[in-house]
XYZ file of C-alpha atoms in Angstrom:
764
model
C 16.023 169.537 239.588
C 18.526 171.739 239.397
C 20.259 169.961 236.613
C 16.332 169.658 234.900
C 15.693 173.071 235.134
C 19.487 173.556 233.524
C 17.950 171.647 230.678
C 14.788 173.395 229.954
C 17.345 176.526 229.782
C 19.245 175.322 227.327
C 16.179 174.166 225.193
C 14.524 177.538 226.071
C 18.262 178.926 224.448
C 18.063 177.285 221.083
C 14.682 179.892 220.605
C 16.090 183.449 221.302
C 15.784 185.526 218.892
C 19.668 185.758 218.238
C 19.999 181.245 217.803
C 17.104 181.298 215.858
C 18.483 183.012 212.835
C 21.693 180.604 211.835
C 18.642 178.204 211.986
C 16.622 179.803 208.879
C 17.682 180.528 205.592
C 16.069 183.104 202.464
C 13.656 184.246 204.670
C 13.855 187.769 203.280
C 16.766 187.956 201.107
C 18.160 191.984 200.649
C 17.057 192.861 196.983
C 19.766 194.917 195.013
C 18.857 196.456 191.818
C 20.873 197.210 188.826
C 20.296 200.883 187.577
C 18.551 200.048 184.914
C 15.974 197.340 186.644
C 16.797 194.743 184.120
C 19.222 192.564 187.275
C 19.336 192.037 191.019
C 21.607 190.464 193.415
C 20.809 189.283 196.245
C 21.798 186.987 199.286
C 21.424 182.910 198.262
C 21.615 181.117 201.911
C 23.357 177.288 201.306
C 24.230 174.401 203.309
C 28.279 175.797 203.137
C 27.554 179.350 204.354
C 26.388 182.253 201.294
C 26.688 182.654 197.474
C 25.620 185.938 196.107
C 23.177 185.525 192.750
C 21.963 188.108 190.475
C 18.976 187.462 188.108
C 18.172 188.427 185.230
C 14.706 190.178 184.842
C 14.377 189.663 180.468
C 15.727 186.400 180.579
C 14.460 185.571 183.833
C 17.779 183.010 184.532
C 20.049 183.352 187.603
C 23.511 182.985 187.776
C 26.350 183.918 190.784
C 27.494 187.072 190.830
C 31.095 185.882 190.704
C 33.301 183.198 191.625
C 33.282 183.047 194.964
C 36.105 181.564 195.499
C 38.304 183.201 193.057
C 37.200 186.728 194.892
C 38.330 184.983 197.864
C 41.519 184.579 197.374
C 41.952 187.754 195.342
C 40.394 189.841 198.536
C 42.464 187.891 201.334
C 45.612 188.854 199.244
C 44.267 192.213 198.943
C 43.565 192.553 203.440
C 46.088 189.779 203.923
C 43.844 187.769 205.930
C 41.785 184.286 205.618
C 38.467 184.662 203.863
C 36.225 181.535 202.773
C 34.376 180.884 199.602
C 30.987 180.748 201.029
C 31.625 183.883 203.388
C 32.745 187.096 202.337
C 32.355 189.631 204.364
C 30.710 191.904 202.165
C 28.949 194.871 204.208
C 27.566 196.138 200.463
C 26.864 195.733 197.020
C 26.038 198.116 194.647
C 25.785 198.200 191.084
C 28.380 199.704 189.352
C 26.838 200.008 185.890
C 25.615 196.208 184.070
C 29.315 195.103 184.587
C 31.026 195.909 187.231
C 29.754 195.674 190.835
C 30.741 197.655 193.915
C 31.733 195.618 197.110
C 32.040 197.018 200.176
C 34.146 194.777 202.780
C 36.299 196.068 205.690
C 36.323 199.418 205.613
C 37.059 199.662 201.545
C 35.802 199.718 198.343
C 36.712 197.199 195.828
C 34.596 197.198 192.471
C 34.663 193.792 190.860
C 34.107 193.846 186.415
C 32.206 190.344 186.164
C 33.549 190.433 182.106
C 37.041 190.503 183.651
C 36.912 189.043 186.969
C 39.430 191.773 188.184
C 38.729 193.109 191.492
C 40.383 196.866 192.222
C 40.137 198.806 195.241
C 38.428 202.071 194.940
C 41.050 204.920 195.938
C 39.772 206.778 199.483
C 37.400 209.518 198.836
C 39.068 212.894 199.653
C 35.873 214.032 200.865
C 34.884 213.090 205.018
C 32.022 210.170 205.665
C 28.420 211.721 205.065
C 24.806 210.728 205.037
C 22.591 211.408 201.921
C 20.056 212.773 204.372
C 19.163 212.616 208.106
C 18.220 209.651 210.158
C 15.290 209.043 210.667
C 13.457 207.664 213.862
C 13.131 204.115 213.226
C 16.494 204.549 212.451
C 17.832 206.292 215.847
C 15.506 203.537 217.128
C 17.893 200.715 215.820
C 14.795 199.290 213.619
C 16.523 199.367 210.132
C 20.344 199.736 211.172
C 22.387 202.437 209.184
C 25.647 204.066 209.455
C 25.180 207.310 211.253
C 27.973 210.257 210.705
C 27.801 213.795 211.494
C 26.984 215.399 208.640
C 24.122 215.977 205.948
C 25.349 215.581 202.178
C 23.349 217.757 199.644
C 21.724 216.305 196.105
C 24.386 217.911 194.079
C 27.237 216.438 196.468
C 28.450 220.230 196.396
C 28.164 220.810 200.343
C 27.776 219.763 203.968
C 26.112 220.818 206.902
C 27.256 219.789 210.159
C 26.798 221.045 213.479
C 29.474 222.899 216.440
C 28.918 224.337 219.259
C 24.118 223.690 218.520
C 25.063 225.978 215.530
C 25.374 225.257 212.471
C 28.028 225.215 209.718
C 27.919 224.683 205.867
C 30.533 223.516 203.796
C 31.557 224.779 200.618
C 33.730 221.556 197.854
C 33.797 223.655 195.628
C 35.546 226.582 197.652
C 37.284 224.197 200.620
C 36.065 226.713 203.495
C 33.706 226.964 205.683
C 30.912 229.199 206.604
C 28.916 229.215 210.290
C 25.610 229.344 209.456
C 24.272 230.725 213.440
C 25.464 232.164 216.349
C 23.132 232.158 218.695
C 22.707 227.806 219.268
C 23.335 226.627 223.160
C 22.698 223.170 224.456
C 18.881 223.709 225.930
C 18.136 225.652 222.410
C 20.386 224.372 220.195
C 19.854 224.120 216.147
C 19.105 220.881 214.741
C 19.040 218.589 217.226
C 16.694 215.402 217.621
C 15.092 216.493 221.481
C 15.391 214.705 223.973
C 11.686 213.019 223.708
C 12.680 210.930 221.408
C 13.190 208.547 223.925
C 16.854 207.573 223.551
C 18.415 210.843 224.343
C 21.064 209.000 226.704
C 21.332 205.725 225.415
C 22.773 208.305 222.011
C 25.004 210.217 224.685
C 26.586 207.472 226.769
C 27.381 205.675 223.115
C 28.791 208.767 221.893
C 26.532 209.105 218.943
C 27.302 212.007 217.437
C 23.893 212.892 215.212
C 23.932 215.151 211.959
C 21.764 217.955 211.908
C 18.285 217.066 211.550
C 17.628 219.002 208.395
C 16.495 218.233 204.792
C 18.015 219.320 201.754
C 15.688 220.634 198.969
C 15.897 218.880 195.668
C 17.933 221.282 194.266
C 20.434 221.533 196.360
C 20.036 225.622 197.299
C 17.316 225.425 200.068
C 17.257 223.423 203.661
C 14.717 223.114 206.671
C 15.583 222.794 210.204
C 14.978 223.978 213.503
C 16.104 225.763 216.355
C 14.962 223.282 219.592
C 14.579 225.122 222.845
C 14.543 223.145 225.748
C 15.460 225.374 227.850
C 12.283 225.620 230.404
C 11.723 221.941 229.851
C 11.847 220.008 233.822
C 14.788 217.908 233.586
C 14.729 214.302 234.054
C 17.582 212.381 235.701
C 18.800 209.101 234.977
C 21.515 207.884 238.476
C 24.274 205.054 236.623
C 25.017 203.196 240.073
C 27.649 201.137 238.025
C 30.057 203.655 235.590
C 31.627 202.099 233.048
C 34.509 203.302 233.050
C 35.692 200.987 236.670
C 35.006 204.575 239.369
C 32.237 204.189 241.975
C 30.903 207.127 242.362
C 27.034 206.781 240.589
C 27.531 209.281 237.520
C 24.184 211.679 236.547
C 22.586 211.918 232.991
C 20.098 214.507 232.714
C 17.249 215.033 229.405
C 14.644 217.398 229.640
C 11.242 215.313 229.661
C 8.018 216.950 229.861
C 4.996 214.616 232.018
C 1.487 214.396 231.773
C 0.025 218.501 231.738
C 3.256 220.223 232.754
C 3.261 223.583 231.608
C 6.131 223.601 229.445
C 6.903 221.247 226.668
C 9.815 221.664 223.661
C 9.214 224.468 221.006
C 10.286 223.461 217.637
C 10.810 226.402 215.599
C 10.874 226.167 211.962
C 14.109 227.219 210.179
C 15.424 227.018 206.661
C 19.170 228.048 205.059
C 19.415 230.021 201.179
C 22.789 228.284 201.126
C 23.828 230.746 197.763
C 23.842 233.216 200.962
C 24.689 231.104 203.850
C 22.469 232.443 205.480
C 19.701 231.461 208.123
C 16.191 232.802 208.405
C 14.220 231.946 211.255
C 10.044 231.174 209.884
C 7.655 233.576 211.416
C 5.454 231.267 212.886
C 4.237 229.943 216.136
C 7.028 226.659 217.171
C 5.632 223.514 216.380
C 5.404 220.154 219.525
C 7.753 217.909 218.596
C 6.683 214.460 217.600
C 5.091 212.021 220.071
C 8.805 210.952 219.271
C 11.436 212.991 218.164
C 11.505 216.721 215.917
C 8.942 216.793 213.564
C 12.024 216.365 210.879
C 13.291 212.683 211.959
C 9.674 211.888 212.369
C 8.994 211.899 208.564
C 6.581 215.285 209.103
C 8.794 217.933 207.219
C 9.710 217.764 203.166
C 9.794 219.619 200.416
C 8.887 220.048 197.142
C 9.063 218.572 193.450
C 10.385 221.870 192.787
C 11.902 223.159 195.645
C 10.120 225.988 196.224
C 7.920 225.244 199.179
C 7.674 223.063 201.590
C 5.265 220.832 203.891
C 4.428 219.562 207.745
C 2.535 218.146 209.729
C 1.598 219.871 213.070
C 0.280 218.277 215.958
C -1.636 219.538 219.321
C -1.343 218.420 222.424
C -4.115 216.211 222.509
C -4.269 215.196 218.969
C -7.919 215.841 219.081
C -6.433 217.930 215.631
C -4.202 216.980 213.259
C -3.088 219.870 210.239
C -1.294 219.830 206.472
C 0.743 223.036 205.944
C 2.398 224.827 203.401
C 5.400 227.048 203.702
C 6.156 229.201 200.534
C 9.398 230.158 200.352
C 8.962 232.826 197.633
C 7.170 234.733 198.863
C 7.652 233.871 202.822
C 4.257 232.926 204.028
C 2.478 229.743 205.542
C -0.953 228.541 205.567
C -2.625 225.943 206.709
C -3.994 224.017 203.674
C -6.483 221.580 205.976
C -7.360 219.965 209.325
C -8.900 217.060 210.959
C -10.459 217.109 213.578
C -11.608 214.239 216.018
C -13.250 213.540 219.629
C -10.541 211.002 220.337
C -6.872 211.446 218.751
C -6.226 212.276 215.239
C -3.246 210.685 214.322
C -0.746 210.519 210.256
C -1.404 206.755 211.085
C -1.972 204.048 213.574
C 1.572 202.129 214.201
C 4.426 203.446 216.514
C 6.890 205.645 215.026
C 3.023 207.509 213.318
C 4.727 207.183 210.007
C 3.141 209.817 207.424
C 1.201 209.253 204.110
C 0.851 212.181 203.033
C 1.569 212.771 199.338
C 1.588 216.120 197.528
C 0.178 215.879 193.923
C 1.653 219.360 192.790
C 1.160 218.639 189.064
C -2.857 218.140 189.765
C -3.353 220.515 192.880
C -4.585 217.786 194.602
C -3.434 216.148 197.884
C -3.953 212.488 199.427
C -4.797 212.326 203.086
C -5.319 208.703 205.340
C -7.957 209.239 208.029
C -10.471 206.978 209.629
C -13.160 209.411 210.259
C -15.852 207.571 208.907
C -14.484 204.762 210.991
C -11.962 203.115 209.013
C -8.617 204.420 208.262
C -8.481 204.874 204.158
C -7.537 207.173 201.714
C -9.322 210.780 200.288
C -7.747 212.679 197.541
C -8.302 216.172 198.457
C -7.971 219.970 196.760
C -4.254 221.294 197.400
C -5.737 224.857 197.344
C -8.811 224.644 199.542
C -8.107 221.818 201.180
C -11.813 220.040 200.769
C -11.971 216.270 199.621
C -12.335 215.489 196.158
C -13.695 211.955 196.706
C -12.913 208.886 198.961
C -9.481 206.505 197.600
C -10.695 204.062 199.052
C -13.814 203.036 201.539
C -15.745 200.047 202.947
C -15.195 197.756 206.364
C -11.081 197.384 206.175
C -8.492 199.532 206.120
C -5.629 201.315 204.778
C -1.987 200.172 206.318
C 0.725 201.709 204.855
C 1.219 204.097 200.807
C 4.333 202.489 199.476
C 4.194 204.136 195.692
C 1.530 206.517 194.446
C 1.563 206.418 190.100
C 1.123 210.305 189.275
C 0.908 209.844 185.309
C -1.525 207.117 185.329
C -3.274 208.112 188.687
C -2.530 205.139 190.741
C -1.968 204.914 193.990
C -0.108 201.429 195.510
C -0.997 200.933 199.232
C -0.300 197.395 202.235
C -4.166 197.121 203.318
C -5.702 194.273 205.946
C -9.219 192.664 206.056
C -10.338 193.937 202.608
C -10.474 190.343 201.515
C -13.655 187.334 202.754
C -12.867 185.064 204.798
C -9.427 185.421 206.285
C -7.357 186.183 208.888
C -8.221 189.973 209.108
C -5.055 191.072 209.863
C -3.530 189.940 206.946
C -1.429 192.739 205.000
C -1.913 192.792 200.634
C -0.411 194.922 197.790
C -4.018 197.373 196.520
C -3.313 199.818 193.919
C -7.024 201.822 193.353
C -7.424 204.990 191.006
C -7.362 208.583 192.772
C -11.309 208.488 191.512
C -11.624 205.263 193.611
C -12.933 203.025 191.042
C -10.755 200.490 190.830
C -9.024 198.683 193.750
C -7.289 196.127 192.318
C -5.376 192.837 194.738
C -1.928 192.579 193.532
C -0.873 190.031 196.107
C -3.593 186.572 195.858
C -1.535 184.565 197.764
C -3.688 184.010 201.856
C -0.673 185.239 204.359
C 0.779 188.751 205.035
C 2.941 190.387 202.276
C 5.512 192.759 203.267
C 6.826 194.695 200.094
C 9.784 196.759 198.578
C 9.180 198.605 195.324
C 12.382 199.069 192.806
C 13.633 201.780 192.528
C 12.145 202.754 188.813
C 9.071 201.646 190.563
C 8.104 199.195 187.718
C 9.038 195.992 189.683
C 8.264 194.948 193.275
C 9.237 192.431 195.517
C 6.929 190.484 198.114
C 7.960 188.959 200.150
C 4.770 186.439 202.125
C 4.752 184.256 204.924
C 1.804 183.237 207.876
C 2.780 181.615 211.165
C 1.609 178.249 209.212
C 4.027 178.602 206.275
C 6.886 179.581 205.018
C 8.133 182.561 203.340
C 8.508 183.067 200.146
C 10.271 185.424 198.158
C 7.988 186.594 194.561
C 9.520 188.654 191.355
C 6.016 191.333 190.442
C 5.817 193.983 188.088
C 3.962 196.598 189.573
C 0.279 195.185 187.889
C 0.799 192.065 189.951
C 2.121 189.532 187.059
C 4.558 186.844 188.485
C 7.923 187.138 187.093
C 9.883 184.174 189.192
C 9.396 183.298 192.676
C 13.470 184.092 193.861
C 13.581 182.126 197.330
C 11.858 179.965 199.366
C 12.983 179.825 202.897
C 14.659 176.975 204.654
C 12.911 175.490 208.431
C 14.830 172.004 207.872
C 17.221 173.437 210.711
C 14.115 174.561 212.865
C 12.206 171.512 212.267
C 14.649 169.046 213.247
C 14.671 170.669 216.314
C 10.738 170.025 217.002
C 9.917 173.032 216.197
C 5.762 173.269 215.681
C 4.908 176.548 214.650
C 1.843 178.202 216.688
C -1.964 178.037 216.066
C -3.633 180.271 215.247
C -7.348 180.893 216.703
C -10.026 183.607 216.992
C -12.404 183.221 219.727
C -15.414 185.933 220.956
C -14.692 189.009 223.346
C -15.691 189.451 226.148
C -18.721 191.691 225.056
C -19.887 187.615 223.266
C -19.545 189.919 219.499
C -16.331 190.809 219.452
C -13.824 188.486 217.160
C -10.710 187.999 218.927
C -7.542 187.183 216.929
C -3.997 185.264 218.806
C -2.208 182.312 218.211
C -0.576 180.010 220.514
C 2.952 178.035 220.904
C 4.042 174.407 221.593
C 6.866 172.817 223.482
C 8.979 170.785 221.324
C 7.472 168.244 222.926
C 4.110 168.791 223.717
C 1.423 166.277 224.072
C -2.122 166.353 224.210
C -2.823 164.254 226.606
C -0.724 166.791 229.698
C -1.983 169.339 231.362
C 0.160 172.676 230.655
C 0.025 176.122 232.444
C -0.530 178.906 230.007
C 1.328 181.787 229.928
C -0.731 185.358 228.545
C 2.526 187.280 226.620
C 1.075 190.382 226.040
C 1.324 193.806 224.203
C -1.890 196.185 225.353
C -1.242 198.726 222.081
C -2.755 201.490 221.569
C 0.361 202.049 218.814
C 1.434 198.532 218.705
C -0.348 194.668 218.807
C 0.948 191.605 219.223
C 0.176 188.963 217.354
C 2.860 188.013 214.750
C 1.387 187.270 211.474
C 4.896 186.949 209.446
C 8.425 185.463 209.568
C 9.141 188.548 207.512
C 11.053 191.662 209.933
C 8.997 195.080 208.568
C 8.686 197.764 211.109
C 7.536 199.291 212.707
C 5.183 196.314 212.258
C 5.002 193.003 215.031
C 8.399 194.314 216.322
C 7.839 191.781 219.106
C 7.459 188.282 216.631
C 7.100 184.918 217.693
C 10.528 183.793 219.002
C 10.636 184.913 222.513
C 7.307 183.102 223.289
C 8.740 180.506 221.682
C 11.300 180.487 224.341
C 9.474 180.425 227.069
C 6.528 177.616 225.446
C 9.664 175.268 225.939
C 9.326 175.347 229.234
C 7.010 173.453 229.836
C 3.506 176.103 228.721
C 1.006 177.107 226.440
C 2.063 180.821 225.242
C -0.218 182.915 223.105
C -0.149 186.693 221.933
C -3.570 188.019 221.757
C -4.691 191.373 220.734
C -7.729 192.533 222.400
C -9.929 196.189 222.051
C -7.994 198.355 221.937
C -5.242 197.755 219.888
C -4.601 198.997 216.622
C -5.266 197.911 212.648
C -9.303 197.304 212.871
C -12.148 199.852 212.836
C -12.024 203.022 214.822
C -14.503 202.030 217.315
C -11.753 198.531 218.023
C -8.938 200.972 218.313
C -10.176 203.660 220.440
C -11.981 201.095 222.973
C -8.644 202.240 225.403
C -9.472 205.723 224.992
C -10.260 207.432 228.350
C -9.530 203.845 229.171
C -6.108 203.111 229.117
C -6.652 201.104 232.179
C -7.875 198.097 230.315
C -4.555 197.607 228.873
C -6.192 196.243 225.562
C -9.308 194.733 226.631
C -7.972 192.478 229.667
C -11.071 191.086 230.036
C -10.795 190.019 226.292
C -8.076 188.184 227.203
C -9.682 186.439 230.077
C -12.710 185.424 228.653
C -10.457 184.006 224.795
C -8.171 181.673 227.710
C -11.217 180.392 229.116
C -12.042 180.088 226.101
C -9.680 177.951 225.128
C -9.417 176.471 227.817
C -13.153 174.307 226.815
C -11.715 173.757 223.230
C -8.714 172.605 224.319
C -8.250 170.166 227.524
C -4.426 170.324 227.736
C -4.989 173.980 228.502
C -4.742 174.288 232.522
C -6.924 177.486 233.064
C -6.000 176.822 237.140
C -2.255 178.123 236.602
C -2.820 181.015 233.478
C 0.695 183.275 233.842
C 1.127 186.342 232.245
C 4.516 188.688 230.383
C 4.527 192.389 229.125
C 7.296 194.514 228.686
C 7.086 198.268 228.410
C 3.082 198.604 228.248
C 3.173 194.908 227.790
C 4.453 194.823 231.537
C 2.025 197.527 232.446
C -0.318 194.906 231.613
C 1.165 191.784 233.369
C 0.675 193.953 236.310
C -2.392 195.350 236.378
C -3.422 191.939 234.771
C -2.887 190.565 238.481
C -3.894 193.581 240.495
C -7.215 193.905 238.225
C -8.104 189.358 237.899
C -6.114 188.232 241.459
C -8.211 184.710 240.966
C -7.290 184.025 237.328
C -4.170 185.839 236.565
C -1.190 183.714 239.129
C 2.157 184.861 238.375
C 2.658 187.533 236.489
C 6.373 189.767 235.153
C 6.550 192.881 233.590
C 9.672 194.066 232.323
C 10.563 198.093 231.855
C 6.917 198.608 233.159
C 5.069 201.705 232.276
C 2.666 201.619 235.760
C 1.958 205.316 235.837
C 1.206 207.323 232.703
C 1.982 210.318 235.200
C 5.201 209.969 235.812
C 6.070 209.364 231.540
C 6.332 211.194 228.605
C 3.841 213.711 228.411
C 2.936 213.027 224.292
C 1.785 209.763 225.055
C -0.520 209.595 227.474
C -1.891 213.343 226.411
C -2.537 211.598 223.307
C -4.274 207.571 223.956
C -6.409 208.687 227.243
C -6.198 212.132 226.994
C -5.687 215.813 228.654
C -5.417 215.627 232.368
C -8.714 218.208 231.841
C -10.309 215.992 231.033
C -9.959 212.280 232.573
C -9.116 211.337 235.892
C -5.280 209.729 235.501
C -5.583 207.820 239.193
C -7.709 205.055 236.892
C -5.335 204.517 235.227
C -2.826 204.279 238.149
C -0.922 200.899 238.999
C 0.042 202.717 242.330
C -3.336 203.405 243.743
C -4.396 199.284 243.122
C -0.937 197.616 244.904
C -3.251 196.569 248.239
C -4.765 193.808 245.485
C -2.056 192.113 244.581
C -2.574 188.287 245.886
C -0.234 186.387 242.676
C 3.474 186.099 242.674
C 5.019 189.752 240.737
C 8.546 189.607 239.287
C 9.277 193.823 238.465
C 12.289 193.982 236.364
C 13.883 197.550 234.854
C 17.174 198.985 234.009
C 18.309 201.295 235.483
C 19.387 203.560 232.774
C 16.162 203.434 231.003
C 15.500 206.151 229.496
C 12.208 205.747 227.666
C 10.961 204.397 230.957
C 11.959 205.698 234.203
C 13.405 203.293 237.028
C 11.294 205.679 239.192
C 7.923 204.452 237.304
C 9.048 201.149 239.274
C 10.027 201.864 242.024
C 7.587 203.774 242.582
C 5.393 201.054 241.970
C 7.598 198.928 245.109
C 7.003 202.293 247.644
C 3.065 201.409 246.992
C 4.046 197.494 247.304
C 5.726 197.860 250.440
C 3.149 200.804 252.410
C 0.785 197.761 251.551
C 2.692 195.206 253.308
C 2.744 192.763 249.907
C 5.552 190.217 248.884
C 7.478 190.689 245.306
C 10.327 189.918 243.792
C 12.418 192.821 241.606
C 15.528 193.087 239.840
C 16.945 196.358 238.626
C 19.673 195.845 236.015
C 22.537 197.893 235.905
C 23.495 199.728 233.048
C 19.877 198.490 231.565
C 18.283 200.582 229.209
C 14.902 199.800 227.843
C 16.223 197.503 225.345
C 17.270 194.417 227.794
C 13.651 192.673 227.262
C 14.758 192.089 223.770
C 18.987 191.692 224.718
C 19.946 190.509 227.800
C 20.162 186.996 228.456
C 20.484 186.971 232.133
C 17.045 187.971 232.541
C 15.854 185.893 230.260
C 16.931 183.305 232.363
C 15.109 184.765 235.474
C 11.884 185.519 233.581
C 12.187 181.379 232.678
C 12.886 180.448 236.226
C 10.514 182.259 238.307
C 7.650 181.018 235.493
C 9.318 177.612 236.373
C 9.215 178.477 240.020
C 5.890 179.618 240.444
C 3.690 178.359 237.333
C 4.582 175.049 236.744
C 4.454 173.436 240.474
């Protein structure tokens, strides 16, 4: 029996993301553009390893970027180590000019002349390493990995901004001199720090990651916008490290300033600006801003300079998110004004998905701005007057939604955006690239292939790369011009190694929800040895939103969309289960009514009733599904949903695994619950809590949490454990030392325990 289980584990391991990645070739090649947009360079995977290609947009020809064998020998001499021709350790490639490539290898930078085939090492820069801008929340969370260093350099490369002892300093390279800008910064009232509410603060502290100032240089390098973050009286949340990495035996305490639901005091973001010529910081006379849902408004992208560097704009949020304002600060007059405010009985947010990207665009030349809003029931773009704030006209409208703004062409007055739901008779979640005139006429489809499209524009915005795929099709990479005309198919992904393992692509489906009317979409995974004549237990792999969907639509990576992907459920299916992902009511990317189904109703956990209805419908449709053996698995808010499923539907869900589960919003970061459930005076939060429903547990429940989770504190699980004990209920629990909120994604031991739990309790 144990031997069979180990064999299943080995099969499941093959489908974990870190193991699948080596089996997939040319899924989503990263593109490097030449300065004139006439050439691109990218990595092409081969049976031997990988090589670098250059595509000429004018001749439409591909060629090797260099002789890989010769370059490998030259680099080996330079670094005094063995280098394989088709495994060159290149970290990054840039075009220096038409003929010269700049290669970042190890800690060195080389220049390679493609004409002479000469490789030369670039002398080390005298200036210290610096970032061209402060990192975004996506980068702080590791969704877009970039090197993070403690300085931010001005656009003209003459100045560095950095912090010491909670204060700001400016360094002039021309004078070789340091200037101290502030002296009143303290540990709890520091300048340009990401607030602890970014939900990674303790992880960053433990890993000794020194962040640069959260500040934005003006385009002319003469001004800086930043803030002072006052967390002095915000209540502290302590984490206890039971197993210190230094090998000591005394547990260590880490503390962060995290306001809980309804706490009166939250971090205060007091905007400031720096006059570089005077080397002086000025505090702006206006009420402080609240943090973005995670992090400050600056790393969230809610503050930005005008093109002329005389003004900056910012989004102002309120607790409960019933309104969102676009504001302007004029550096010449030192006056601040509110340009426009949108209000709602529900919540107003810059965009629907986690990290809540800001797609507002200021059109200074025409005195207009573009605003994304779902006030008419669907997320659409509107053109406004910049002086009055009044709507001039809708740019898009209809029963479909805008997902992402990619480019605004102010000369020809086109806006390019990804949207879903516009094309009929296909999956309404598929994203397509469109463009529309600012006046709302002539919405044009630029990527017609039936699939989900991820788009990256060239620096000149004259071309774009179109990565597209679906769960039923292999990824393709195309190069198109800005009118949508196809220039070339650069790559078609190769899944042959994966398919040789017996991999079966997930099966999409659409069934009615619990109301008998709403279309609910999902996807179904099968083990590689699937036999339709057998009966299989089914596992619901859930994330309930409201700021994420769970059903993957593409094999491509495009954060913050589809963070979970298809490989974890595939690994579970390999154990001998049917696994489903379902997006019930309360999740995003549909109409406002669908999305806000969970508002004041988060206890529905993203439409759990829809999950039950859909799984029952699948069982009627497919004889190989055993509806009497249903399990559920979720992480974070998905962990809440997995737990809630066992409590609310005890005769349907038999086995549940909750990883890093958020069991009660009253013991979580205030801004999440206050936005998606409502202010505590407006809704009864005890209805959302799982603590008070612990006595309803009948099935097998496995709770897993990291003891250093700085997103969902482990006390959230332990308070539920206390409730289960008081209710005299049996359950299983695993507390993982030194693990944070990412243990679901990275911990192989946790996955072996998850697999074993479902095998033991659901396959019988």
